[in-house]
GROMACS .gro file of C-alpha atoms in nm:
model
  437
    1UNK     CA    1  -1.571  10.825   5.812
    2UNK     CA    2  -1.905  10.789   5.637
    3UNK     CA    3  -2.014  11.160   5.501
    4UNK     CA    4  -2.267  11.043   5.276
    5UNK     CA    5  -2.503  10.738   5.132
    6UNK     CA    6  -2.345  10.432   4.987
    7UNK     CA    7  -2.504  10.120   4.804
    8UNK     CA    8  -2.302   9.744   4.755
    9UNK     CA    9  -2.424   9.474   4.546
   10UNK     CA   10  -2.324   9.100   4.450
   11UNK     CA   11  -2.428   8.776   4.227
   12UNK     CA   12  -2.319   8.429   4.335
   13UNK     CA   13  -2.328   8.098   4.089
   14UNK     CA   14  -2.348   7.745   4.227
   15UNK     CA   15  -2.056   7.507   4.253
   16UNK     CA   16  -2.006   7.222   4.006
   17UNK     CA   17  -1.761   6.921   3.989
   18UNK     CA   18  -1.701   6.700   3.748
   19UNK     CA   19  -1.729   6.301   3.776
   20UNK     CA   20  -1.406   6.156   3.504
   21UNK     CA   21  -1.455   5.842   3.337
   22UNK     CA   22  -1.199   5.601   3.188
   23UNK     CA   23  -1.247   5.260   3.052
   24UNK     CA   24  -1.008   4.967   2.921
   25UNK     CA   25  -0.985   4.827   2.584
   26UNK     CA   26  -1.283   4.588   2.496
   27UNK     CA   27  -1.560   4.764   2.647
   28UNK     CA   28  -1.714   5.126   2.714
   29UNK     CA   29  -1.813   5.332   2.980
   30UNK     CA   30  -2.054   5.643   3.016
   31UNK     CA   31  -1.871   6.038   2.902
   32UNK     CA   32  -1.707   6.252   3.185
   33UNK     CA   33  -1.960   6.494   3.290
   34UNK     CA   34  -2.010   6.772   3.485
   35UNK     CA   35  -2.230   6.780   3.826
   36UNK     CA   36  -2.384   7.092   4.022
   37UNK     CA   37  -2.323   7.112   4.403
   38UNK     CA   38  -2.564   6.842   4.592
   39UNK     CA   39  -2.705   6.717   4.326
   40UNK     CA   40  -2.695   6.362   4.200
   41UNK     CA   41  -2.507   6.260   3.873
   42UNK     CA   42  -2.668   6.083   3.610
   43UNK     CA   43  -2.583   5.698   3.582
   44UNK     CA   44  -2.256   5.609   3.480
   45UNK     CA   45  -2.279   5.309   3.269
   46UNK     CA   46  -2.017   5.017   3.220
   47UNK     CA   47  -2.096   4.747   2.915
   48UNK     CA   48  -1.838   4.472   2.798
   49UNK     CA   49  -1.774   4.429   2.441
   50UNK     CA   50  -1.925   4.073   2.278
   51UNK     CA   51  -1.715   3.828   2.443
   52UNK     CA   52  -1.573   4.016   2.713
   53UNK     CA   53  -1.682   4.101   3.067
   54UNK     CA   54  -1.639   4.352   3.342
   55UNK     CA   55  -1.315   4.268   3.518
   56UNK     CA   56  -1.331   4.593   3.767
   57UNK     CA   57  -1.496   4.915   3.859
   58UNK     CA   58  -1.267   5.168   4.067
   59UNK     CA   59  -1.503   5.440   4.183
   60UNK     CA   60  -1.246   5.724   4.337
   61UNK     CA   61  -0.980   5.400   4.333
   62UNK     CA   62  -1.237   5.230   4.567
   63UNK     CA   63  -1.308   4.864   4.412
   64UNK     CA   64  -1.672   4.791   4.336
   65UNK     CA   65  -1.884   4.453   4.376
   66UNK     CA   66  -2.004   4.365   4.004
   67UNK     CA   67  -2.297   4.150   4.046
   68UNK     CA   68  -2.355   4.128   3.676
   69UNK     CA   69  -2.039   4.086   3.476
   70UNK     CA   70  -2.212   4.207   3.182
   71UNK     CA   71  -2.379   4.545   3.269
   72UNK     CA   72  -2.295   4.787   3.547
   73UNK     CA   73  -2.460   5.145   3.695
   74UNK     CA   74  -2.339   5.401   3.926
   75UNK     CA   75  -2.497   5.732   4.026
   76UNK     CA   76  -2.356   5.975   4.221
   77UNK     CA   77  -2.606   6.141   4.522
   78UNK     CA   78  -2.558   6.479   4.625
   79UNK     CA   79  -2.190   6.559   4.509
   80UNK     CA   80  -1.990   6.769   4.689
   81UNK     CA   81  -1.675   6.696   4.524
   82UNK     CA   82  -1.504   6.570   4.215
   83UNK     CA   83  -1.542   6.201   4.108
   84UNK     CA   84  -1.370   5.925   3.918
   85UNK     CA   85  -1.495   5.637   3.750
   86UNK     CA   86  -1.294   5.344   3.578
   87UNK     CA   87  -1.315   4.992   3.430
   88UNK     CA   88  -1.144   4.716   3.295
   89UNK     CA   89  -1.215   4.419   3.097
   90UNK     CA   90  -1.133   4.081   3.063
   91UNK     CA   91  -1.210   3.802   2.736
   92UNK     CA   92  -1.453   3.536   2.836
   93UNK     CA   93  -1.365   3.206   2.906
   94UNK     CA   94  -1.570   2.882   2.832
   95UNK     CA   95  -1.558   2.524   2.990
   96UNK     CA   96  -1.531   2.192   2.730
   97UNK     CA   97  -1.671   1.958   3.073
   98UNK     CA   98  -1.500   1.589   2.968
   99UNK     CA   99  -1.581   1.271   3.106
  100UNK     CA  100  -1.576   0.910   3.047
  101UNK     CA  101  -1.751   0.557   3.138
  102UNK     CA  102  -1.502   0.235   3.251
  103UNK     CA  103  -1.231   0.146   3.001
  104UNK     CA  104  -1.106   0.378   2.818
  105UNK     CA  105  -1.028   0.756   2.872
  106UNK     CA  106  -1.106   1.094   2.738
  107UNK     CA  107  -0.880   1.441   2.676
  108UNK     CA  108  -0.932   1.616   3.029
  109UNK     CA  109  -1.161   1.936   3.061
  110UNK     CA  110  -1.017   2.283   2.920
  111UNK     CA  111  -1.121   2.604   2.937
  112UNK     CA  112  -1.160   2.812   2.600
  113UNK     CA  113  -1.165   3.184   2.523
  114UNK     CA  114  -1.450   3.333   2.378
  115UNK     CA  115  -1.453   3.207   1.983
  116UNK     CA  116  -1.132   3.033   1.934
  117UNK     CA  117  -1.120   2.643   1.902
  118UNK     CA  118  -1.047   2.435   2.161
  119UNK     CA  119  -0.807   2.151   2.140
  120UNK     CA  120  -0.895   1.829   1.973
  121UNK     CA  121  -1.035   1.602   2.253
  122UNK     CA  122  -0.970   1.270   2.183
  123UNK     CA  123  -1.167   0.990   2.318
  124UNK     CA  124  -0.950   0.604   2.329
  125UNK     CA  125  -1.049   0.263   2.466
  126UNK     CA  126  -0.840   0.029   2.662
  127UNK     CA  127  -0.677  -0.229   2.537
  128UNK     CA  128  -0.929  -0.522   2.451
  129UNK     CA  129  -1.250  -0.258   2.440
  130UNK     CA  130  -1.388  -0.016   2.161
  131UNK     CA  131  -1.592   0.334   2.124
  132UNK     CA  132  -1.991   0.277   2.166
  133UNK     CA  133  -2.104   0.633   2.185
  134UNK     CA  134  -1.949   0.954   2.233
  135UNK     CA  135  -2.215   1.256   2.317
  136UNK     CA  136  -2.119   1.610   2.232
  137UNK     CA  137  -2.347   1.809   2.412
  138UNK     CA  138  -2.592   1.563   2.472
  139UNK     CA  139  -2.608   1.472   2.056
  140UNK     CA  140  -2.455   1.125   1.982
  141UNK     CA  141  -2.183   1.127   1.737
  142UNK     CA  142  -2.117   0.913   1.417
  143UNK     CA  143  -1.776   0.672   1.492
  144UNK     CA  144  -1.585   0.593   1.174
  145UNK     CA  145  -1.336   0.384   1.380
  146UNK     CA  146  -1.446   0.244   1.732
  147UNK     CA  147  -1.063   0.283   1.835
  148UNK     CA  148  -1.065   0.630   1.800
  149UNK     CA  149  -1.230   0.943   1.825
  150UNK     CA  150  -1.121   1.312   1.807
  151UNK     CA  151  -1.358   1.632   1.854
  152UNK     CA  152  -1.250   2.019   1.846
  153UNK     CA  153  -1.526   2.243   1.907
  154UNK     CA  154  -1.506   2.549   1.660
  155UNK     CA  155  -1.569   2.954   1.723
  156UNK     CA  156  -1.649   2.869   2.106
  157UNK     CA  157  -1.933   3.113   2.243
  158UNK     CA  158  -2.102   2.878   2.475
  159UNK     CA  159  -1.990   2.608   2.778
  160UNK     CA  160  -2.006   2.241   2.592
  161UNK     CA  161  -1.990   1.843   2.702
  162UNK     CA  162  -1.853   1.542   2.585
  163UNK     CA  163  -1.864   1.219   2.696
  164UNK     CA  164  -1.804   0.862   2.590
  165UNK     CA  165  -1.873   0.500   2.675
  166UNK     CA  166  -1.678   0.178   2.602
  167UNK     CA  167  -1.738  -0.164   2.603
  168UNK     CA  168  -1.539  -0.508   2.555
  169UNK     CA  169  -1.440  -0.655   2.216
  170UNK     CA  170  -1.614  -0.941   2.097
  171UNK     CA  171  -1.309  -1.231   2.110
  172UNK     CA  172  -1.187  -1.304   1.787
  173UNK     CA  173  -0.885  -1.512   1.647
  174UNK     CA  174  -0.684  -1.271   1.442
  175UNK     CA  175  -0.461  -1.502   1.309
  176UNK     CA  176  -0.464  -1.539   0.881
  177UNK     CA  177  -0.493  -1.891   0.774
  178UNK     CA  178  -0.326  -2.045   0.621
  179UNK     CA  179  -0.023  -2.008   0.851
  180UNK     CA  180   0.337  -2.002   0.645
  181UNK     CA  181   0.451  -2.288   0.540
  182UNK     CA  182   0.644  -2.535   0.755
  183UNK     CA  183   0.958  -2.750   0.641
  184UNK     CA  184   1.013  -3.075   0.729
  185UNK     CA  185   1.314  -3.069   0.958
  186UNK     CA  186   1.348  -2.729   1.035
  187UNK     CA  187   1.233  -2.552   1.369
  188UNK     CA  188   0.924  -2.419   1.277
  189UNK     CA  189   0.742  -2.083   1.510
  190UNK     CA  190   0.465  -1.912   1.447
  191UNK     CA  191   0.214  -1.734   1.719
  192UNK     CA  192  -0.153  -1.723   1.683
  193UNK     CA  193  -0.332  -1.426   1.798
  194UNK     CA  194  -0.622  -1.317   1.947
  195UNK     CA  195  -0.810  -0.981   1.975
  196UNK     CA  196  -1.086  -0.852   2.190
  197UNK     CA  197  -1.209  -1.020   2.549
  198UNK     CA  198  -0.978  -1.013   2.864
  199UNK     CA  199  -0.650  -1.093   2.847
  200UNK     CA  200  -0.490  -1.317   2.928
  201UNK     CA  201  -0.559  -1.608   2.698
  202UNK     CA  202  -0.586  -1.969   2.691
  203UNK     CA  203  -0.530  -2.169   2.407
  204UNK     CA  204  -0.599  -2.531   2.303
  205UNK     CA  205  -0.651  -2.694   1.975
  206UNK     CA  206  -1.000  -2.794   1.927
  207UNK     CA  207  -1.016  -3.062   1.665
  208UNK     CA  208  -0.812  -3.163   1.358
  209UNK     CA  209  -0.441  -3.240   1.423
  210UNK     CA  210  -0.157  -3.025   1.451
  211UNK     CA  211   0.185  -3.169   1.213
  212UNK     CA  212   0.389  -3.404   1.353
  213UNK     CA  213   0.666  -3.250   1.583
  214UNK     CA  214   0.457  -2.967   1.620
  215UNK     CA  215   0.241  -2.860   1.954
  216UNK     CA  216   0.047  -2.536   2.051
  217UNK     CA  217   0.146  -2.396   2.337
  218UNK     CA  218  -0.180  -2.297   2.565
  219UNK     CA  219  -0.043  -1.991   2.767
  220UNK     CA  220   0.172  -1.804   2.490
  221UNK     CA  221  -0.046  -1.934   2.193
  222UNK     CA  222   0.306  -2.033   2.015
  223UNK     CA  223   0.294  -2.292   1.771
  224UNK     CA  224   0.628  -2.462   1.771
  225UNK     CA  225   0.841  -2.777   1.717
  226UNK     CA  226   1.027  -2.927   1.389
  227UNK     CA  227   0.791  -3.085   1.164
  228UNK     CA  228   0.849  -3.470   1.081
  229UNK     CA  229   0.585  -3.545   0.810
  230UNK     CA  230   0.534  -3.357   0.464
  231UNK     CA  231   0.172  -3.234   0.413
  232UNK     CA  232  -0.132  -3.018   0.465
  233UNK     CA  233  -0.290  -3.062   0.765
  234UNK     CA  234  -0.648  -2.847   0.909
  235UNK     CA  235  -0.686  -2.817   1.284
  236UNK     CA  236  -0.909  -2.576   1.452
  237UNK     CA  237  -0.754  -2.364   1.716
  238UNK     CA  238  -0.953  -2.259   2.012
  239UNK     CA  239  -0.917  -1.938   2.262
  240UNK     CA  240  -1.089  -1.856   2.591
  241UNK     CA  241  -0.980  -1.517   2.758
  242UNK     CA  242  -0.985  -1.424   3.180
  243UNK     CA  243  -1.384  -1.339   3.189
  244UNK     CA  244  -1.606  -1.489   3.427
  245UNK     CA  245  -1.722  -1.659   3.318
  246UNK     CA  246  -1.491  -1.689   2.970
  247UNK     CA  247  -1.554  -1.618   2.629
  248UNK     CA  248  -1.434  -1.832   2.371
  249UNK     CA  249  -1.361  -1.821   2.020
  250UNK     CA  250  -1.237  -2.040   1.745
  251UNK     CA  251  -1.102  -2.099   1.389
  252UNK     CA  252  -0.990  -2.330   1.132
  253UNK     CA  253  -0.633  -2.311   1.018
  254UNK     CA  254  -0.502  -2.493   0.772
  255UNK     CA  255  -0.048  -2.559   0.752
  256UNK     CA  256   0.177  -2.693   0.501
  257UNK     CA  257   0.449  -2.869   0.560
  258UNK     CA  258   0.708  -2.933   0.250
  259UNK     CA  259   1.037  -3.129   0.261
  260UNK     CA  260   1.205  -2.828   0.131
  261UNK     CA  261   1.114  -2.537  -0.047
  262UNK     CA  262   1.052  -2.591  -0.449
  263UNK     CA  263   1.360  -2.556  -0.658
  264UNK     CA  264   1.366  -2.558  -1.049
  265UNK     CA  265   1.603  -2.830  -1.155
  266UNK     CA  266   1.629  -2.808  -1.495
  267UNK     CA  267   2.014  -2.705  -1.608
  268UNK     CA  268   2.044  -2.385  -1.812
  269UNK     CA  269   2.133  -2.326  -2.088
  270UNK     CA  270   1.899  -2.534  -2.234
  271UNK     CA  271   1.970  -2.731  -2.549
  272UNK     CA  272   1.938  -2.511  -2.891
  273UNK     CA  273   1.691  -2.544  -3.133
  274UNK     CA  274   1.670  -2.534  -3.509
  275UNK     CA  275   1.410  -2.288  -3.674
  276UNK     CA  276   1.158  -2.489  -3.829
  277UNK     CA  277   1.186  -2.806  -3.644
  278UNK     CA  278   0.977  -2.902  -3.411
  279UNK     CA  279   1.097  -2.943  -3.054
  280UNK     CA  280   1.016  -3.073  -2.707
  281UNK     CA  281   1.119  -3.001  -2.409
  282UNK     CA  282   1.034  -3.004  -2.035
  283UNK     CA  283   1.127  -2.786  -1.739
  284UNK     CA  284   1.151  -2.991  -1.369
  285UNK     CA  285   1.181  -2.949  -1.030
  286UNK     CA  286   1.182  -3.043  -0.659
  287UNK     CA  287   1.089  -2.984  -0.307
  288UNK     CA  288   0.726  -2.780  -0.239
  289UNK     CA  289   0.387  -3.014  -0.269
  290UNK     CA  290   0.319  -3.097  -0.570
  291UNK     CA  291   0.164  -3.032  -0.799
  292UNK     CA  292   0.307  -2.728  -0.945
  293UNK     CA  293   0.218  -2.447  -1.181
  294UNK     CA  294   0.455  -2.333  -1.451
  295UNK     CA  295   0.459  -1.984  -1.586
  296UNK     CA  296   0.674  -1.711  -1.766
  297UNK     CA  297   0.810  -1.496  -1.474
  298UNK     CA  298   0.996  -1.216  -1.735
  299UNK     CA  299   1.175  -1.223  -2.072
  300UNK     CA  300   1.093  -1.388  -2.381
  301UNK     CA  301   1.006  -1.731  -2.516
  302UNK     CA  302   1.155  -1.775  -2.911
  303UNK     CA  303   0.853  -1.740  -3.144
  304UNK     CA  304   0.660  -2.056  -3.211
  305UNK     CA  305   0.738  -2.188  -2.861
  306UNK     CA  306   0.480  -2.216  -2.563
  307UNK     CA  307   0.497  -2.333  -2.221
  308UNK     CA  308   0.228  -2.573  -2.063
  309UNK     CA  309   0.173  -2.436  -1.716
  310UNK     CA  310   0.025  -2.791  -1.571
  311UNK     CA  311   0.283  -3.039  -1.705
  312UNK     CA  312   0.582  -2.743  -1.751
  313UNK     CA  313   0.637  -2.880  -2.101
  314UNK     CA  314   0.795  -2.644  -2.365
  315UNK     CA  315   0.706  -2.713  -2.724
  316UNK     CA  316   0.666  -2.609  -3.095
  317UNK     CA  317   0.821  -2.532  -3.412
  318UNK     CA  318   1.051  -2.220  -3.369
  319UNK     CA  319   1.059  -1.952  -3.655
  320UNK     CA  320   1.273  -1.676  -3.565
  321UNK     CA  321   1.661  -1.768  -3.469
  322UNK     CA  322   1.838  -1.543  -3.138
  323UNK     CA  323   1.958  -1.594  -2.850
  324UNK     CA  324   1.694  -1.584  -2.571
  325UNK     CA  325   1.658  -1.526  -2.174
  326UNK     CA  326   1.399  -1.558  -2.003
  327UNK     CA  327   1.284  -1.648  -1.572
  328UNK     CA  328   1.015  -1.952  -1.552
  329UNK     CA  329   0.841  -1.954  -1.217
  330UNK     CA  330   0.709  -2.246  -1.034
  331UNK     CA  331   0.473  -2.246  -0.810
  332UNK     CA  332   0.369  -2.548  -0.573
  333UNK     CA  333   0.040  -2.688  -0.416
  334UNK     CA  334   0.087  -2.531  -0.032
  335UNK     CA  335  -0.171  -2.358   0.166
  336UNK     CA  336   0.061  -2.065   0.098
  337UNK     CA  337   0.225  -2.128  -0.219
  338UNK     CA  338   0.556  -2.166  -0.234
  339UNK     CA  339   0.716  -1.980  -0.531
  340UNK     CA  340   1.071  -2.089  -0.770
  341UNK     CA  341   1.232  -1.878  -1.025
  342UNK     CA  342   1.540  -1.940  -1.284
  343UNK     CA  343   1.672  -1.784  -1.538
  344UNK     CA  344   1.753  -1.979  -1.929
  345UNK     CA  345   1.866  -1.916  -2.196
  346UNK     CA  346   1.794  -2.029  -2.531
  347UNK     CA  347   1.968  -2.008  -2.861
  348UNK     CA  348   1.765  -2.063  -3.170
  349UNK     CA  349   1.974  -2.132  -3.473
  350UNK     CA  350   1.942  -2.215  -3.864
  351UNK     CA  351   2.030  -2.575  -3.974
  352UNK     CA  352   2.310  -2.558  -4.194
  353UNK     CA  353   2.282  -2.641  -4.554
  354UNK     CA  354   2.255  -2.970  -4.677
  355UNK     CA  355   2.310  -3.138  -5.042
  356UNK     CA  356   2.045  -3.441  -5.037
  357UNK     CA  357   2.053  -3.505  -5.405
  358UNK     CA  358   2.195  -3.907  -5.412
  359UNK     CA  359   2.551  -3.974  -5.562
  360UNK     CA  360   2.643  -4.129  -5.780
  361UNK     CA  361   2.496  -3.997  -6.101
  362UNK     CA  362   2.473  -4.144  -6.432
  363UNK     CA  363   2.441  -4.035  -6.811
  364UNK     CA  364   2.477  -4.188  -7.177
  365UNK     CA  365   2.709  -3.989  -7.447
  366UNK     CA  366   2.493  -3.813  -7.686
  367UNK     CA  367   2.190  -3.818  -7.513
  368UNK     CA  368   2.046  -3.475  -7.357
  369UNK     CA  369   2.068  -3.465  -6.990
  370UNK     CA  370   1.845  -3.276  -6.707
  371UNK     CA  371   1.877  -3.323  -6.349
  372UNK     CA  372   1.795  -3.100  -6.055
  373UNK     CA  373   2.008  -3.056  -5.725
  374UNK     CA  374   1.835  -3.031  -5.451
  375UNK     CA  375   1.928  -2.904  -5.099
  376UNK     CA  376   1.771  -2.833  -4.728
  377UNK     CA  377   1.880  -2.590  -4.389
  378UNK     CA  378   2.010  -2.278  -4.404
  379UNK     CA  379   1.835  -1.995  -4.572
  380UNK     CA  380   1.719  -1.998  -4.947
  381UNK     CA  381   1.793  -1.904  -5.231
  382UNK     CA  382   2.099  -2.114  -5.290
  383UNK     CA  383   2.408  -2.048  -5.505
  384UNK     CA  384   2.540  -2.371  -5.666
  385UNK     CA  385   2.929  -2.429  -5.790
  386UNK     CA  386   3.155  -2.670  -5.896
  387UNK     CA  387   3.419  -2.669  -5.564
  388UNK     CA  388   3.636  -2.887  -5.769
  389UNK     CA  389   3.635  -3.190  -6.017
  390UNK     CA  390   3.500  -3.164  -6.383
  391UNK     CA  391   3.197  -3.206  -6.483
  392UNK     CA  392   3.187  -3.440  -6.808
  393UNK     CA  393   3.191  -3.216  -7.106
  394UNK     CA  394   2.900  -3.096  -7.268
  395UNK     CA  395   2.682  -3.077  -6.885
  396UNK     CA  396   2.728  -2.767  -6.738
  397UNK     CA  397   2.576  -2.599  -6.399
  398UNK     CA  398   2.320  -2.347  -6.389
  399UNK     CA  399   2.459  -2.174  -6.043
  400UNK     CA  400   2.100  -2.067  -6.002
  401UNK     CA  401   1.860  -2.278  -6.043
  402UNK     CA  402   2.090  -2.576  -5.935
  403UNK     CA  403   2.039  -2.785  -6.263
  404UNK     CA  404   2.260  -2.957  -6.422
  405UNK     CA  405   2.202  -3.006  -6.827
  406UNK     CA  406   2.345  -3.034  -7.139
  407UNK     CA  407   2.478  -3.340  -7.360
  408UNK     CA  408   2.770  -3.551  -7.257
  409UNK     CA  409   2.994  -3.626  -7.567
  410UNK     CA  410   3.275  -3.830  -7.409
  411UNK     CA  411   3.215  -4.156  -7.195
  412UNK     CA  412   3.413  -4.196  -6.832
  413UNK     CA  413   3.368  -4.160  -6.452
  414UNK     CA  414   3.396  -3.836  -6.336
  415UNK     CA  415   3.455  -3.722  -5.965
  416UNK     CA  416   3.418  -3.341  -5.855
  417UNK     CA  417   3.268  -3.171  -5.538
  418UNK     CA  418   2.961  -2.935  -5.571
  419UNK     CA  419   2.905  -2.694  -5.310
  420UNK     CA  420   2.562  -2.477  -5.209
  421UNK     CA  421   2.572  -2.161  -5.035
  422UNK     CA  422   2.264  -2.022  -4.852
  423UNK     CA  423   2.176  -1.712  -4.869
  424UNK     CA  424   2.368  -1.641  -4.506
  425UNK     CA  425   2.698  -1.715  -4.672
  426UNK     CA  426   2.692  -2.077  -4.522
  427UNK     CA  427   2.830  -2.344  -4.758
  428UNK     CA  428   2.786  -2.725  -4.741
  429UNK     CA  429   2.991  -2.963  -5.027
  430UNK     CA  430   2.941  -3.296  -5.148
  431UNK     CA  431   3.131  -3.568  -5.335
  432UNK     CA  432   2.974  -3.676  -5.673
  433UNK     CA  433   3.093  -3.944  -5.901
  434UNK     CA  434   2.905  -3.914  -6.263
  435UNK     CA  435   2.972  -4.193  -6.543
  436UNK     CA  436   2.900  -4.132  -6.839
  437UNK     CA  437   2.847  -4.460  -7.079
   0.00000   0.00000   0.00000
């Protein structure tokens, strides 16, 4: 019921909507923001981290196609509605491409993450071939050993190669000469070896002559048997592997063959020996080839003795008395020496003391007399006594110089004992007659 004029006015503003991003760890993606009705968004951006990638876009939960897993760009066109934008991310990964020529192998392919090491990829050769090159991204590599070969790649960023290539061993006799010793009468075995070529082998000796008793077997390369004959012998041994056609190799190998193995012979102890006298004496033995080298294995010789190592002679004039032990070694004349030890011992003593002055002595009554004892061995100074007996009267006996003076006054035989003592406390006696006339 309208009774009079009315005016209405109103102001409008235009819808907006908001587009919601969200992104994963390891990456970014462009701020929320907000849209006005039917008009386009500005680009929402998706970029990866260094060493990561774009894993997923979900644009309002619907999956996108990433053509570029390193960038990404999505605009909205005329929105008439709220949007949502999401990513994830993922590491990248990097291939370590392997591969190998004939004979031998290398560590398979493996994939890396983005700057972490890779496992050590190992390159080996069959049996019978070695390492000629290995390639790490096209760049050769230096080979310490051609038998083996490890790489790791460091920090990976980037895809890399390896690769190797083998080839045969040159055929070699491995085998040591000389070859141990043999002995005559006993089963003797030994294998010679060869490395390198195609197996398997055949072997034959060449020239020179094996020992008597002794053969080579040509399949196993065993040589084998029980010697008969003492003696160094020289053959040359020859090998041929499977090739075709076969390559051949061979070597000169010298064997000894003893009648048994040296032994020292000589008895111990060995006989003493006086300080200060001279003395010879010889060490011997048996078995081995002669001939044989003497030496001192351990221990001590006694001072002022020497061993000859050619002739195993042990001489000289020993000055300081002990007991002694000591190990001589001999050593005999094989291709492989054969090697003898023993232990002696040795005891070098004093002589004992010894009166040399001649009885019977003589004087005449009233007439001065002088004479001067002498003795040898044991250790000076001496003591002199009278052990029993008289001594005529008017001599008497200086105990320390060993002199007897003075002037008999009554004529007769006389018999007493003197005795010297060294200065070890060893005593020696003698019988004296003395007449007096």
């Amino acid at each position: 019921t309208v009774t009079a004029n009315h005016t209405m006015s109103a102001t409008f503003a235009i819808d907006t909507f908001t587009i919601t991003t969200s992104a994963g760890t390891n990456g970014r993606i462009s701020a929320s923001q907000v849209v006005n009705y039917n008009a386009n968004s500005g680009a929402v951006v998706v970029t990866p981290n260094t060493g990561y990638h774009i894993a997923s876009v979900l644009v309002d939960s619907v999956s996108q196609s990433i053509v570029d897993p390193k960038t990404f760009s999505y605009t909205f066109s005329t929105v008439t509605a709220n949007h949502t934008v999401s990513a994830t991310f993922a590491i990248d990964t990097f291939t370590i491409t392997t591969s190998a020529g004939a004979n031998g192998s290398i560590g398979t392919s493996q994939t890396v993450n983005y700057n972490t090491n890779s496992a050590a990829v190992t390159v080996t050769p069959n049996t019978g071939y070695h390492i000629v090159s290995v390639l790490v991204d096209s760049v050769s590599q230096s080979i310490s050993d051609p038998k083996t070969f490890s790489y790791t790649f460091v920090t990976v960023t980037a895809n890399h190669t390896m690769s190797a290539i083998f080839a045969i061993d040159v055929l070699t006799i491995s085998t040591l000469s000389p070859l141990t010793n043999a002995i005559v009468g006993t089963r003797y075995s030994k294998p010679l070896s060869a490395t390198g070529g195609i197996a398997a082998y055949n072997w034959i000796v060449n020239s020179g002559s094996l020992p008597p008793g002794l053969s080579l077997n040509g399949a196993t390369g065993y040589l084998a048997g029980i010697p008969s004959t003492p003696g160094t012998y020289s053959f040359t041994a020859k090998v041929a592997d499977s090739q075709v056609p076969p390559a051949a190799a061979t070597k000169l190998i010298n064997l000894s063959v003893a009648v048994f193995p040296p032994a020292i012979i000589t008895v111990s102890p060995l006989t003493g020996v006086i300080v200060g006298t001279r003395t010879t004496n010889n060490f011997n033995a048996n078995g081995g080839i002669a001939p044989y080298t003497w030496s001192l294995d351990s221990g001590t010789l006694p001072p002022g003795l020497n061993l000859n190592s050619t002739t195993g002679y042990f001489a000289g004039i020993p000055n300081t008395p002990g007991v002694y032990s000591f190990t001589i070694k001999v050593t005999d004349s094989q291709g492989i020496p054969a090697v003898a030890t023993k232990l002696f011992n040795l005891t070098a003593t004093i002589a004992p003391p010894a009166i040399i002055t001649v009885s019977p002595l003589s004087a005449s009554s009233g007439i001065t007399y002088f004479l001067q004892l002498n003795a040898n061995g044991g250790v000076s100074p001496y003591t002199w006594s009278v052990a029993s007996g008289n001594l005529p009267p008017g001599v008497v006996l200086d105990g320390t110089l060993g002199k007897l003076t003075g002037t008999p006054v009554t004529s007769g035989t006389y018999t007493l004992t003197l005795q010297v003592t060294d200065s070890q406390g060893v005593v020696a006696t003698k019988i004296f007659t003395m007449t007096v006339i």
